[in-house]
XYZ file of C-alpha atoms in Angstrom:
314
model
C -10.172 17.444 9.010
C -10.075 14.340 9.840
C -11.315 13.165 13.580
C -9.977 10.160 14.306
C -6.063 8.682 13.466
C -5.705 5.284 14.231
C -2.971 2.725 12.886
C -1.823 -1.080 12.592
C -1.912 -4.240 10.858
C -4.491 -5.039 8.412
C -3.940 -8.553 6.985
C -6.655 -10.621 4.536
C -8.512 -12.869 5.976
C -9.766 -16.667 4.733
C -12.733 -17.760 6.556
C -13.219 -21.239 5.697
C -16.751 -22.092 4.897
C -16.827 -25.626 6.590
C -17.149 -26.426 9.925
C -14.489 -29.046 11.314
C -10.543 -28.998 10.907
C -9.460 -26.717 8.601
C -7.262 -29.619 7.162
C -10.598 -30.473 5.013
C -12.150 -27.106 4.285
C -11.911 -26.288 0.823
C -13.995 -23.116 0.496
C -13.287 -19.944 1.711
C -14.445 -16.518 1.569
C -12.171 -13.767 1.498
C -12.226 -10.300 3.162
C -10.100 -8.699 5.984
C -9.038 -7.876 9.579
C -7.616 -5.972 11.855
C -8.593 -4.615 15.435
C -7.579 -1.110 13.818
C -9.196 -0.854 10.752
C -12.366 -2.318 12.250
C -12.710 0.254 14.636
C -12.220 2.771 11.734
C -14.628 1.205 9.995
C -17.186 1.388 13.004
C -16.568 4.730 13.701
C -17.040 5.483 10.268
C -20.480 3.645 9.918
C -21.850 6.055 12.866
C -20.838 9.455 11.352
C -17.552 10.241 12.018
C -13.830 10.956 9.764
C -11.403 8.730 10.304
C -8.033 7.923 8.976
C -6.522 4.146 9.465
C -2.972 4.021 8.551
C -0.424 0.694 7.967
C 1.416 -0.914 5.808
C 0.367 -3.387 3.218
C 2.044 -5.895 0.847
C 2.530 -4.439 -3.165
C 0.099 -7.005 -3.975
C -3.535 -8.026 -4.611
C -4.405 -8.359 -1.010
C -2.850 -4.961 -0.536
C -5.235 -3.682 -2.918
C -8.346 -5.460 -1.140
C -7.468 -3.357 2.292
C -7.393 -0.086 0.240
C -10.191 -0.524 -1.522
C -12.617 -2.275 0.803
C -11.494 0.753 3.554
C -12.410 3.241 0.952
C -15.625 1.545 0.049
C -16.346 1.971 3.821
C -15.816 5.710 4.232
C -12.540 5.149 5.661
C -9.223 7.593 4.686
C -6.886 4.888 4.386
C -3.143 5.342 4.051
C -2.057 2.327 3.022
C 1.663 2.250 2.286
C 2.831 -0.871 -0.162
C 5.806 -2.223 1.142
C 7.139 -4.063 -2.078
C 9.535 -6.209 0.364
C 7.182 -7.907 2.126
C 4.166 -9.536 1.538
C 0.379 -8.797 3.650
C -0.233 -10.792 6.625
C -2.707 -13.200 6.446
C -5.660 -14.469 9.061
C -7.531 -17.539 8.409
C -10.212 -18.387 10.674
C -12.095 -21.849 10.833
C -15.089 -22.844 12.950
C -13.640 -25.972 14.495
C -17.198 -26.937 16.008
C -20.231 -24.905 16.079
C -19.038 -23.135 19.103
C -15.482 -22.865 18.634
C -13.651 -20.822 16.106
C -9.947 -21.302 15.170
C -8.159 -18.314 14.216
C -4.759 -18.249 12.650
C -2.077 -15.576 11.880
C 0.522 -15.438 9.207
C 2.048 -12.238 10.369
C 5.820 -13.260 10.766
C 8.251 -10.214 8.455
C 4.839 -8.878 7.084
C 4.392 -5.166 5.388
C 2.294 -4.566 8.530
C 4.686 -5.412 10.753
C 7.541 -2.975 9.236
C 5.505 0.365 10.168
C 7.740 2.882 11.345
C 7.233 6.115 13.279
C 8.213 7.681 9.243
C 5.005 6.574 8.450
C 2.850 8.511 10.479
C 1.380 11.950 9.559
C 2.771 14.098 12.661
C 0.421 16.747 11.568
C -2.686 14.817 11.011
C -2.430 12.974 14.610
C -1.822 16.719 15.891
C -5.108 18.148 13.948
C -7.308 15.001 14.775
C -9.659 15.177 17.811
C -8.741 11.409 19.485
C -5.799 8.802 18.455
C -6.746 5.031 19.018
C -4.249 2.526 19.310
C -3.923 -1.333 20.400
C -1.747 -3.413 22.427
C -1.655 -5.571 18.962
C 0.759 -2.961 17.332
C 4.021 -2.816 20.005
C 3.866 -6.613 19.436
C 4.656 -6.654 15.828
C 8.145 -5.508 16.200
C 10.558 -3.081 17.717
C 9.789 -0.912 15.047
C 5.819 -0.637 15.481
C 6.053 -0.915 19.024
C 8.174 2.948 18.675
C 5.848 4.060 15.983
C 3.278 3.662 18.436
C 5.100 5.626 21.302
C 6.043 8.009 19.222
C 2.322 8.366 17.944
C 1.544 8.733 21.329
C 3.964 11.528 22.186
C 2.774 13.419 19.541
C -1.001 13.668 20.334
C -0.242 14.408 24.374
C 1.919 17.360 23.414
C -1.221 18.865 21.164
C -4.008 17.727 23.437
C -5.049 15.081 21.309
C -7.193 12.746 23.444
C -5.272 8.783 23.314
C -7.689 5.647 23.300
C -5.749 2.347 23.932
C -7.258 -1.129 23.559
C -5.187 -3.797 25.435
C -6.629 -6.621 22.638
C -4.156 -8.900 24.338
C -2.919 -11.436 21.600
C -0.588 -14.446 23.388
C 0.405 -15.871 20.071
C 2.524 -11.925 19.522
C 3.364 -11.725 23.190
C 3.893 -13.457 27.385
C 1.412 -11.682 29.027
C 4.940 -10.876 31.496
C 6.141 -8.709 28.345
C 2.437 -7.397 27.338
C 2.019 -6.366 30.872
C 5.312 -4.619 30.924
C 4.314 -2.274 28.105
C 1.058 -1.385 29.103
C 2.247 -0.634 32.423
C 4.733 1.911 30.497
C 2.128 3.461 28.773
C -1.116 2.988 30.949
C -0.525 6.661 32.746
C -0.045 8.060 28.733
C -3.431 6.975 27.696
C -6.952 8.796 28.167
C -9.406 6.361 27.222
C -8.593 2.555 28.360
C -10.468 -0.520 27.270
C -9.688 -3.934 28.275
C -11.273 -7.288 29.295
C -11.048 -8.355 33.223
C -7.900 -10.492 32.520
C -6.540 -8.102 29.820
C -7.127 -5.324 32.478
C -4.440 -8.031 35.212
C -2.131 -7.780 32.983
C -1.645 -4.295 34.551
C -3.108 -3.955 37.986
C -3.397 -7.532 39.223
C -6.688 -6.503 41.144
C -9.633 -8.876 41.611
C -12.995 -7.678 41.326
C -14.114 -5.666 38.129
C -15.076 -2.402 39.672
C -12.022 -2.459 42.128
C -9.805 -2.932 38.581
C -11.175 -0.242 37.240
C -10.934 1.842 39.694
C -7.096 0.373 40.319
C -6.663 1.146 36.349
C -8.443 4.720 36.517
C -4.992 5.677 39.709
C -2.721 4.603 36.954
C -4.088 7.861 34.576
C -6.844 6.950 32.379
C -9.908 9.190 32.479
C -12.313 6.730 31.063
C -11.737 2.821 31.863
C -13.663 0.593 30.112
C -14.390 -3.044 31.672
C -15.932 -5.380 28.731
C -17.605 -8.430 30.179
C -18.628 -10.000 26.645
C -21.822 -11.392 26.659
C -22.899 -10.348 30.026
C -22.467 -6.194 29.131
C -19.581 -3.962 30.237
C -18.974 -1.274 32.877
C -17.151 2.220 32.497
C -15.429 3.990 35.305
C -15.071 8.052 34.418
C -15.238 10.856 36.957
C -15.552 8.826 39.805
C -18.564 7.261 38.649
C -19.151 3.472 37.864
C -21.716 2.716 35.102
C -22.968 -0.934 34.222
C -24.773 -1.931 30.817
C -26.904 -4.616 30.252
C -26.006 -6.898 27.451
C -28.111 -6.571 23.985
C -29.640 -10.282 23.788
C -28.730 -11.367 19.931
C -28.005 -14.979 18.474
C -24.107 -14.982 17.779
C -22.809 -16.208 14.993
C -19.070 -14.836 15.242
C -17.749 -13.464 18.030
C -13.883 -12.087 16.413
C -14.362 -8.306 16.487
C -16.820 -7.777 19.286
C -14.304 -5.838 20.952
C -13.444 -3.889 18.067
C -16.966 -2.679 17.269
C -17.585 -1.883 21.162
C -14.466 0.780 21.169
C -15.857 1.878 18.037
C -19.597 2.348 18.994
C -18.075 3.733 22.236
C -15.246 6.177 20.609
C -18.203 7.166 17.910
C -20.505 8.566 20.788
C -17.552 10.249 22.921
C -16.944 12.112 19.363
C -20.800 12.882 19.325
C -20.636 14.577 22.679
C -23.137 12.096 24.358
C -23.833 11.644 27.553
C -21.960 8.677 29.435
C -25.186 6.414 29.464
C -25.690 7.021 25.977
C -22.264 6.033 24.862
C -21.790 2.888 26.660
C -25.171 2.043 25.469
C -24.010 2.308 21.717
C -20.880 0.368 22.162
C -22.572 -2.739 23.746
C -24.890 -2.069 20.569
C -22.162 -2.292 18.110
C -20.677 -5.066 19.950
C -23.869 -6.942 19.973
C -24.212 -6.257 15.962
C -20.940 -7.442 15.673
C -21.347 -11.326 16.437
C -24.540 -11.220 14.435
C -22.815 -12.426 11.399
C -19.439 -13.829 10.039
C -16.537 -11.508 9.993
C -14.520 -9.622 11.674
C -16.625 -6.074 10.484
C -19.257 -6.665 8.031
C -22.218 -6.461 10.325
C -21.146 -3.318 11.958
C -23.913 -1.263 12.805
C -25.061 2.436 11.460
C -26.860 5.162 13.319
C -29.781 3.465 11.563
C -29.310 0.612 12.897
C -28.905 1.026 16.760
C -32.570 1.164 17.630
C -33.097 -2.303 16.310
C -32.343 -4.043 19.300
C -34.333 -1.836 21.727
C -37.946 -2.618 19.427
C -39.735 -5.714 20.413
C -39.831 -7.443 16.741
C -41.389 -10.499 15.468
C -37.905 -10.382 13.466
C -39.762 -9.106 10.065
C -39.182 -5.663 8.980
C -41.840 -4.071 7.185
């Protein structure tokens, strides 16, 4: 039985190997993205069973989501759509500090899900659903897949985790804002950056948003400061992490991996501490390297950052 549903676009991903425009890069290396399957991915590095679900092009990048989810531990449903192709991503590092990233998304397979192609029964036997604000976006069609997704796990009790994962080149924050505002009161688990979190509640002040957030109906709120740590609002109580001090090398996915590390430990039964702790671990791992998922962390892997290390492991 699987523990965790969660759905979207996964598209392949060029990540050009040259720093500058990415007019003159001629390398790339190829892999893939997607705020959904890297969350699936996370969660399935730390333990858990999780099921990703979308729709892919009948072609060879098609076949690199399948088989790079399964490699990972990952149930992936991945439906080929033969009438359209998989979305692409191709990120470039513009400068040393500033990375360019693309979409090619426009009429892709993943943006033709449907509520048909979601397991009613396997949302209804799963223990949490995670979605993202990315998903609605797509089209008219995803954006009722995911309502309907979410109607089916509030009337069997299923727990609902929404990422906000604001994208302006989908959406105007005006008609971002207006969804989540619809859904925000459906939703259990919340995560969301300061300004993704004003796109609902325009409330200044991070604990005051959360707490403005928490009114609207989700139990857990989760304010993600980036480098400088995160907070989580649940029961009343405010909680603050520290950031993990790493070098970053790639900062797409952070957000990703600290729902994942976050969602992991909720599924674990650990304490509130404990949990937040983990996901501003996984987020940490997850600039450590380039893409969007590779350096995701395992349970293995979490105490790294807490040793003092001459950074050689014996």
């Amino acid at each position: 039985m699987t523990e965790l549903v969660t759905f979207g676009e996964t598209m392949a991903l060029f990540a050009a190997r040259r720093t500058g425009p990415l007019r003159f890069a001629r390398d790339f290396d190829l892999g893939l993205g997607g705020a959904e399957s890297n969350v699936a991915i996370g969660v399935a590095r730390l333990g858990h069973d999780v099921t990703w679900i979308g729709r892919v092009g009948a072609d060879e990048f098609g076949d690199l989501i399948r088989a790079t989810l399964a490699g990972e531990g990952v149930h992936a449903r991945a439906i080929p759509d033969p009438g359209a192709p998989t979305g692409l991503m191709i990120k470039g590092r513009r400068t040393a500090d500033l990375i360019d990233v693309r979409y090619y998304r426009r009429d892709s397979a993943g943006s033709r899900l449907t509520a048909a192609d979601l397991d009613p029964e396997l949302i209804r036997s799963a223990r949490l659903l995670h979605v993202s604000a990315i998903t609605p976006a797509l089209s008219e069609s995803a954006r009722e897949a995911v309502h309907h997704a979410i109607s089916v796990a509030r009337s069997a009790g299923v727990t609902v985790s929404l990422d906000v994962n604001y994208r302006r080149a989908l959406w105007t924050p005006e008609e971002a804002g207006a969804w989540l505002r619809e859904v925000v009161g459906e939703v259990d688990v919340l995560f969301a950056t300061e300004a993704e979190g004003r796109l609902i509640a325009d409330v200044e002040g991070a604990e005051a948003l959360a707490g403005a957030l928490a009114r609207l109906g989700p139990r857990h709120v989760l304010i993600k400061f980036g480098a400088e740590g995160a907070m989580e609002l649940s029961g009343g109580v405010v909680l603050r992490a520290e950031p993990y001090r790493v070098t970053e090398v790639d900062s797409v996915g952070a957000g990703d991996a600290f729902a994942a590390g976050w969602l992991a430990d909720w599924l674990a039964g650990a304490e509130p501490e404990q949990r937040l702790a983990t996901a501003c671990a996984a987020g940490a791992f997850a600039v450590t390297s380039q893409g969007d998922w590779e350096s995701l962390p395992r349970r293995g892997d979490l105490d790294l950052l807490r040793r003092p290390a001459d950074g050689v492991s014996r």
